[in-house]
mmCIF file of C-alpha atoms in Angstrom:
data_model
loop_
_atom_site.group_PDB
_atom_site.id
_atom_site.type_symbol
_atom_site.label_atom_id
_atom_site.label_comp_id
_atom_site.label_asym_id
_atom_site.label_seq_id
_atom_site.Cartn_x
_atom_site.Cartn_y
_atom_site.Cartn_z
ATOM 1 C CA UNK A 23 56.396 -8.424 -14.300
ATOM 2 C CA UNK A 24 57.684 -6.454 -17.296
ATOM 3 C CA UNK A 25 58.658 -8.192 -20.525
ATOM 4 C CA UNK A 26 60.872 -6.591 -23.172
ATOM 5 C CA UNK A 27 60.134 -7.814 -26.715
ATOM 6 C CA UNK A 28 61.803 -6.092 -29.670
ATOM 7 C CA UNK A 29 62.077 -2.855 -27.800
ATOM 8 C CA UNK A 30 58.436 -2.954 -26.583
ATOM 9 C CA UNK A 31 57.520 -3.141 -22.988
ATOM 10 C CA UNK A 32 54.586 -5.432 -22.307
ATOM 11 C CA UNK A 33 52.669 -4.993 -19.134
ATOM 12 C CA UNK A 34 50.621 -7.798 -17.680
ATOM 13 C CA UNK A 35 47.048 -7.404 -18.818
ATOM 14 C CA UNK A 36 44.185 -7.000 -16.416
ATOM 15 C CA UNK A 37 41.606 -9.154 -18.136
ATOM 16 C CA UNK A 38 39.848 -10.056 -14.905
ATOM 17 C CA UNK A 39 37.092 -7.541 -14.208
ATOM 18 C CA UNK A 40 36.950 -6.058 -10.749
ATOM 19 C CA UNK A 41 34.660 -7.973 -8.417
ATOM 20 C CA UNK A 42 31.078 -6.723 -8.531
ATOM 21 C CA UNK A 43 29.806 -4.654 -5.667
ATOM 22 C CA UNK A 44 28.002 -6.857 -3.176
ATOM 23 C CA UNK A 45 24.972 -5.597 -1.341
ATOM 24 C CA UNK A 46 24.850 -7.035 2.166
ATOM 25 C CA UNK A 47 22.002 -9.074 3.545
ATOM 26 C CA UNK A 48 19.779 -7.015 5.815
ATOM 27 C CA UNK A 49 17.261 -7.695 8.539
ATOM 28 C CA UNK A 50 15.121 -4.887 9.906
ATOM 29 C CA UNK A 51 13.090 -6.029 12.886
ATOM 30 C CA UNK A 52 9.948 -3.959 13.428
ATOM 31 C CA UNK A 53 9.793 -2.413 16.890
ATOM 32 C CA UNK A 54 6.777 -3.226 19.056
ATOM 33 C CA UNK A 55 7.595 -0.534 21.636
ATOM 34 C CA UNK A 56 5.011 2.023 20.470
ATOM 35 C CA UNK A 57 1.606 1.512 18.872
ATOM 36 C CA UNK A 58 -0.955 3.726 17.174
ATOM 37 C CA UNK A 59 -4.587 3.410 16.128
ATOM 38 C CA UNK A 60 -5.421 3.893 12.457
ATOM 39 C CA UNK A 61 -8.875 4.926 11.252
ATOM 40 C CA UNK A 62 -9.916 3.911 7.749
ATOM 41 C CA UNK A 63 -13.292 5.563 6.991
ATOM 42 C CA UNK A 64 -13.231 4.130 3.448
ATOM 43 C CA UNK A 65 -13.247 0.629 4.968
ATOM 44 C CA UNK A 66 -15.322 1.618 7.999
ATOM 45 C CA UNK A 67 -12.614 0.077 10.214
ATOM 46 C CA UNK A 68 -10.020 0.953 12.834
ATOM 47 C CA UNK A 69 -6.974 -1.102 13.815
ATOM 48 C CA UNK A 70 -3.729 -0.881 15.771
ATOM 49 C CA UNK A 71 -0.248 -1.204 14.314
ATOM 50 C CA UNK A 72 3.328 -0.485 15.405
ATOM 51 C CA UNK A 73 3.826 3.291 15.367
ATOM 52 C CA UNK A 74 5.393 4.761 12.227
ATOM 53 C CA UNK A 75 4.937 1.566 10.200
ATOM 54 C CA UNK A 76 3.670 2.349 6.703
ATOM 55 C CA UNK A 77 0.664 0.495 5.357
ATOM 56 C CA UNK A 78 -0.258 -0.281 1.759
ATOM 57 C CA UNK A 79 -3.666 -0.877 0.287
ATOM 58 C CA UNK A 80 -6.746 0.386 -1.453
ATOM 59 C CA UNK A 81 -10.304 1.365 -0.579
ATOM 60 C CA UNK A 82 -11.118 -2.303 0.113
ATOM 61 C CA UNK A 83 -7.883 -3.590 1.661
ATOM 62 C CA UNK A 84 -4.895 -2.873 3.901
ATOM 63 C CA UNK A 85 -1.482 -4.568 3.861
ATOM 64 C CA UNK A 86 0.854 -4.384 6.858
ATOM 65 C CA UNK A 87 4.390 -5.792 6.494
ATOM 66 C CA UNK A 88 6.770 -6.395 9.407
ATOM 67 C CA UNK A 89 10.389 -7.580 9.760
ATOM 68 C CA UNK A 90 11.983 -6.821 6.370
ATOM 69 C CA UNK A 91 14.670 -9.195 5.079
ATOM 70 C CA UNK A 92 16.857 -9.004 1.977
ATOM 71 C CA UNK A 93 19.478 -11.472 0.758
ATOM 72 C CA UNK A 94 23.156 -10.726 0.030
ATOM 73 C CA UNK A 95 23.298 -10.054 -3.675
ATOM 74 C CA UNK A 96 25.287 -8.472 -6.521
ATOM 75 C CA UNK A 97 22.279 -6.206 -7.115
ATOM 76 C CA UNK A 98 19.845 -4.613 -4.675
ATOM 77 C CA UNK A 99 17.414 -7.381 -3.798
ATOM 78 C CA UNK A 100 13.737 -7.036 -3.077
ATOM 79 C CA UNK A 101 12.774 -6.935 0.565
ATOM 80 C CA UNK A 102 10.741 -9.877 1.785
ATOM 81 C CA UNK A 103 8.738 -9.722 5.009
ATOM 82 C CA UNK A 104 8.499 -12.343 7.728
ATOM 83 C CA UNK A 105 5.034 -11.107 8.744
ATOM 84 C CA UNK A 106 2.365 -9.962 6.293
ATOM 85 C CA UNK A 107 -1.063 -8.953 7.598
ATOM 86 C CA UNK A 108 -3.914 -8.295 5.159
ATOM 87 C CA UNK A 109 -7.272 -6.774 6.025
ATOM 88 C CA UNK A 110 -9.930 -7.058 3.315
ATOM 89 C CA UNK A 111 -13.572 -5.999 3.160
ATOM 90 C CA UNK A 112 -16.099 -7.766 0.891
ATOM 91 C CA UNK A 113 -19.798 -7.488 0.240
ATOM 92 C CA UNK A 114 -21.612 -10.815 0.713
ATOM 93 C CA UNK A 115 -21.957 -11.072 -3.064
ATOM 94 C CA UNK A 116 -18.233 -10.494 -3.619
ATOM 95 C CA UNK A 117 -17.383 -13.068 -0.957
ATOM 96 C CA UNK A 118 -19.679 -15.665 -2.505
ATOM 97 C CA UNK A 119 -18.361 -15.058 -6.014
ATOM 98 C CA UNK A 120 -14.733 -15.073 -4.976
ATOM 99 C CA UNK A 121 -14.651 -17.781 -2.306
ATOM 100 C CA UNK A 122 -17.881 -19.755 -2.561
ATOM 101 C CA UNK A 123 -16.457 -22.619 -4.602
ATOM 102 C CA UNK A 124 -13.038 -22.518 -2.922
ATOM 103 C CA UNK A 125 -14.511 -23.608 0.395
ATOM 104 C CA UNK A 126 -16.061 -26.738 -1.135
ATOM 105 C CA UNK A 127 -14.092 -29.998 -1.052
ATOM 106 C CA UNK A 128 -14.544 -32.598 -3.769
ATOM 107 C CA UNK A 129 -16.071 -35.799 -2.248
ATOM 108 C CA UNK A 130 -13.305 -37.927 -3.824
ATOM 109 C CA UNK A 131 -10.688 -35.824 -2.022
ATOM 110 C CA UNK A 132 -12.644 -36.172 1.238
ATOM 111 C CA UNK A 133 -12.524 -39.939 0.697
ATOM 112 C CA UNK A 134 -8.739 -39.870 0.081
ATOM 113 C CA UNK A 135 -8.299 -37.771 3.225
ATOM 114 C CA UNK A 136 -9.603 -40.635 5.352
ATOM 115 C CA UNK A 137 -6.564 -42.751 4.458
ATOM 116 C CA UNK A 138 -3.863 -40.188 3.623
ATOM 117 C CA UNK A 139 -2.491 -37.936 6.383
ATOM 118 C CA UNK A 140 -1.108 -35.364 3.925
ATOM 119 C CA UNK A 141 -4.423 -35.042 2.097
ATOM 120 C CA UNK A 142 -6.236 -34.906 5.455
ATOM 121 C CA UNK A 143 -3.948 -32.049 6.593
ATOM 122 C CA UNK A 144 -4.585 -30.146 3.339
ATOM 123 C CA UNK A 145 -8.376 -30.615 3.582
ATOM 124 C CA UNK A 146 -8.348 -29.441 7.203
ATOM 125 C CA UNK A 147 -6.248 -26.419 6.308
ATOM 126 C CA UNK A 148 -8.480 -25.483 3.372
ATOM 127 C CA UNK A 149 -11.667 -25.735 5.452
ATOM 128 C CA UNK A 150 -10.070 -23.571 8.136
ATOM 129 C CA UNK A 151 -8.785 -21.030 5.562
ATOM 130 C CA UNK A 152 -12.349 -20.122 4.516
ATOM 131 C CA UNK A 153 -14.037 -20.351 7.899
ATOM 132 C CA UNK A 154 -15.676 -17.550 9.858
ATOM 133 C CA UNK A 155 -14.403 -16.819 13.344
ATOM 134 C CA UNK A 156 -14.592 -13.491 15.178
ATOM 135 C CA UNK A 157 -11.594 -14.683 17.236
ATOM 136 C CA UNK A 158 -8.036 -14.988 15.929
ATOM 137 C CA UNK A 159 -7.146 -18.596 15.097
ATOM 138 C CA UNK A 160 -3.796 -20.003 13.943
ATOM 139 C CA UNK A 161 -2.594 -23.025 11.995
ATOM 140 C CA UNK A 162 0.932 -24.212 11.210
ATOM 141 C CA UNK A 163 1.388 -25.550 7.698
ATOM 142 C CA UNK A 164 4.673 -26.427 5.939
ATOM 143 C CA UNK A 165 6.821 -24.609 8.522
ATOM 144 C CA UNK A 166 4.874 -21.354 8.406
ATOM 145 C CA UNK A 167 2.160 -19.973 10.648
ATOM 146 C CA UNK A 168 -1.128 -18.732 9.249
ATOM 147 C CA UNK A 169 -3.584 -16.677 11.265
ATOM 148 C CA UNK A 170 -7.097 -15.676 10.317
ATOM 149 C CA UNK A 171 -10.134 -13.904 11.602
ATOM 150 C CA UNK A 172 -13.367 -13.212 9.691
ATOM 151 C CA UNK A 173 -16.593 -11.582 10.734
ATOM 152 C CA UNK A 174 -19.628 -9.825 9.293
ATOM 153 C CA UNK A 175 -20.338 -6.349 10.635
ATOM 154 C CA UNK A 176 -23.841 -4.893 11.015
ATOM 155 C CA UNK A 177 -23.729 -3.307 7.538
ATOM 156 C CA UNK A 178 -23.333 -6.771 6.003
ATOM 157 C CA UNK A 179 -19.688 -6.278 5.015
ATOM 158 C CA UNK A 180 -17.463 -9.323 5.506
ATOM 159 C CA UNK A 181 -14.141 -8.371 7.052
ATOM 160 C CA UNK A 182 -11.330 -10.901 6.618
ATOM 161 C CA UNK A 183 -7.956 -10.564 8.354
ATOM 162 C CA UNK A 184 -5.176 -12.977 7.322
ATOM 163 C CA UNK A 185 -1.568 -13.164 8.429
ATOM 164 C CA UNK A 186 1.291 -15.202 7.020
ATOM 165 C CA UNK A 187 4.252 -15.553 9.392
ATOM 166 C CA UNK A 188 7.612 -17.132 8.568
ATOM 167 C CA UNK A 189 9.095 -17.863 12.024
ATOM 168 C CA UNK A 190 12.856 -17.543 11.407
ATOM 169 C CA UNK A 191 13.990 -16.298 14.840
ATOM 170 C CA UNK A 192 12.884 -18.915 17.413
ATOM 171 C CA UNK A 193 13.487 -16.718 20.455
ATOM 172 C CA UNK A 194 11.167 -14.044 19.016
ATOM 173 C CA UNK A 195 8.188 -16.245 18.082
ATOM 174 C CA UNK A 196 6.238 -15.533 21.291
ATOM 175 C CA UNK A 197 6.689 -11.755 20.898
ATOM 176 C CA UNK A 198 5.778 -11.904 17.199
ATOM 177 C CA UNK A 199 2.718 -14.063 17.951
ATOM 178 C CA UNK A 200 1.504 -11.521 20.537
ATOM 179 C CA UNK A 201 1.981 -8.619 18.085
ATOM 180 C CA UNK A 202 0.143 -10.463 15.291
ATOM 181 C CA UNK A 203 -2.768 -11.235 17.604
ATOM 182 C CA UNK A 204 -2.834 -7.623 18.825
ATOM 183 C CA UNK A 205 -3.069 -6.237 15.284
ATOM 184 C CA UNK A 206 -5.685 -8.758 14.170
ATOM 185 C CA UNK A 207 -7.816 -8.493 17.324
ATOM 186 C CA UNK A 208 -7.810 -4.706 17.111
ATOM 187 C CA UNK A 209 -9.595 -4.610 13.752
ATOM 188 C CA UNK A 210 -13.049 -3.243 14.536
ATOM 189 C CA UNK A 211 -15.883 -1.374 12.844
ATOM 190 C CA UNK A 212 -15.768 2.402 13.235
ATOM 191 C CA UNK A 213 -18.386 4.302 15.237
ATOM 192 C CA UNK A 214 -21.386 2.241 16.344
ATOM 193 C CA UNK A 215 -20.912 -0.673 13.941
ATOM 194 C CA UNK A 216 -20.812 -4.030 15.726
ATOM 195 C CA UNK A 217 -19.799 -7.493 14.750
#
């Protein structure tokens, strides 16, 4: 609409900024069609993973992330992962220093656990979280699935494999569970090292 005031033409002002660009939500499901074996001489370990999937880590750890998810946002959002597998190697001394006290439960909390189901669940989860088992075990806690496996190889190194899984696609849980177990079970000492 044009307005004429004292010989001036006034145009309607555009004070509303244009809408910001919106980055769409994304979901990239990792394919389990092809697998490869990775050798990590620095860790003295081998393991399987989906082919082409990049790993992160250092000389004492590996991080494997599957099923990337990002939220719709006005700025590029960080990718979160529904499955995160970590493989860590510790000397016995490092393990004791880092986790020795974490595995202990205060006697007063043990007493509370006898009468409180929530405390009992937490105590059970904590004891499991620092246990040794050469087999893959799983616990559900607060809607997520946690998997772990820990063993000592013949060089005395403690190898701990943990997975956190956020099961958001119900029809894919069985396939995801099988892939998690495959990765975790495949972790093995290189050459002639044995568990």
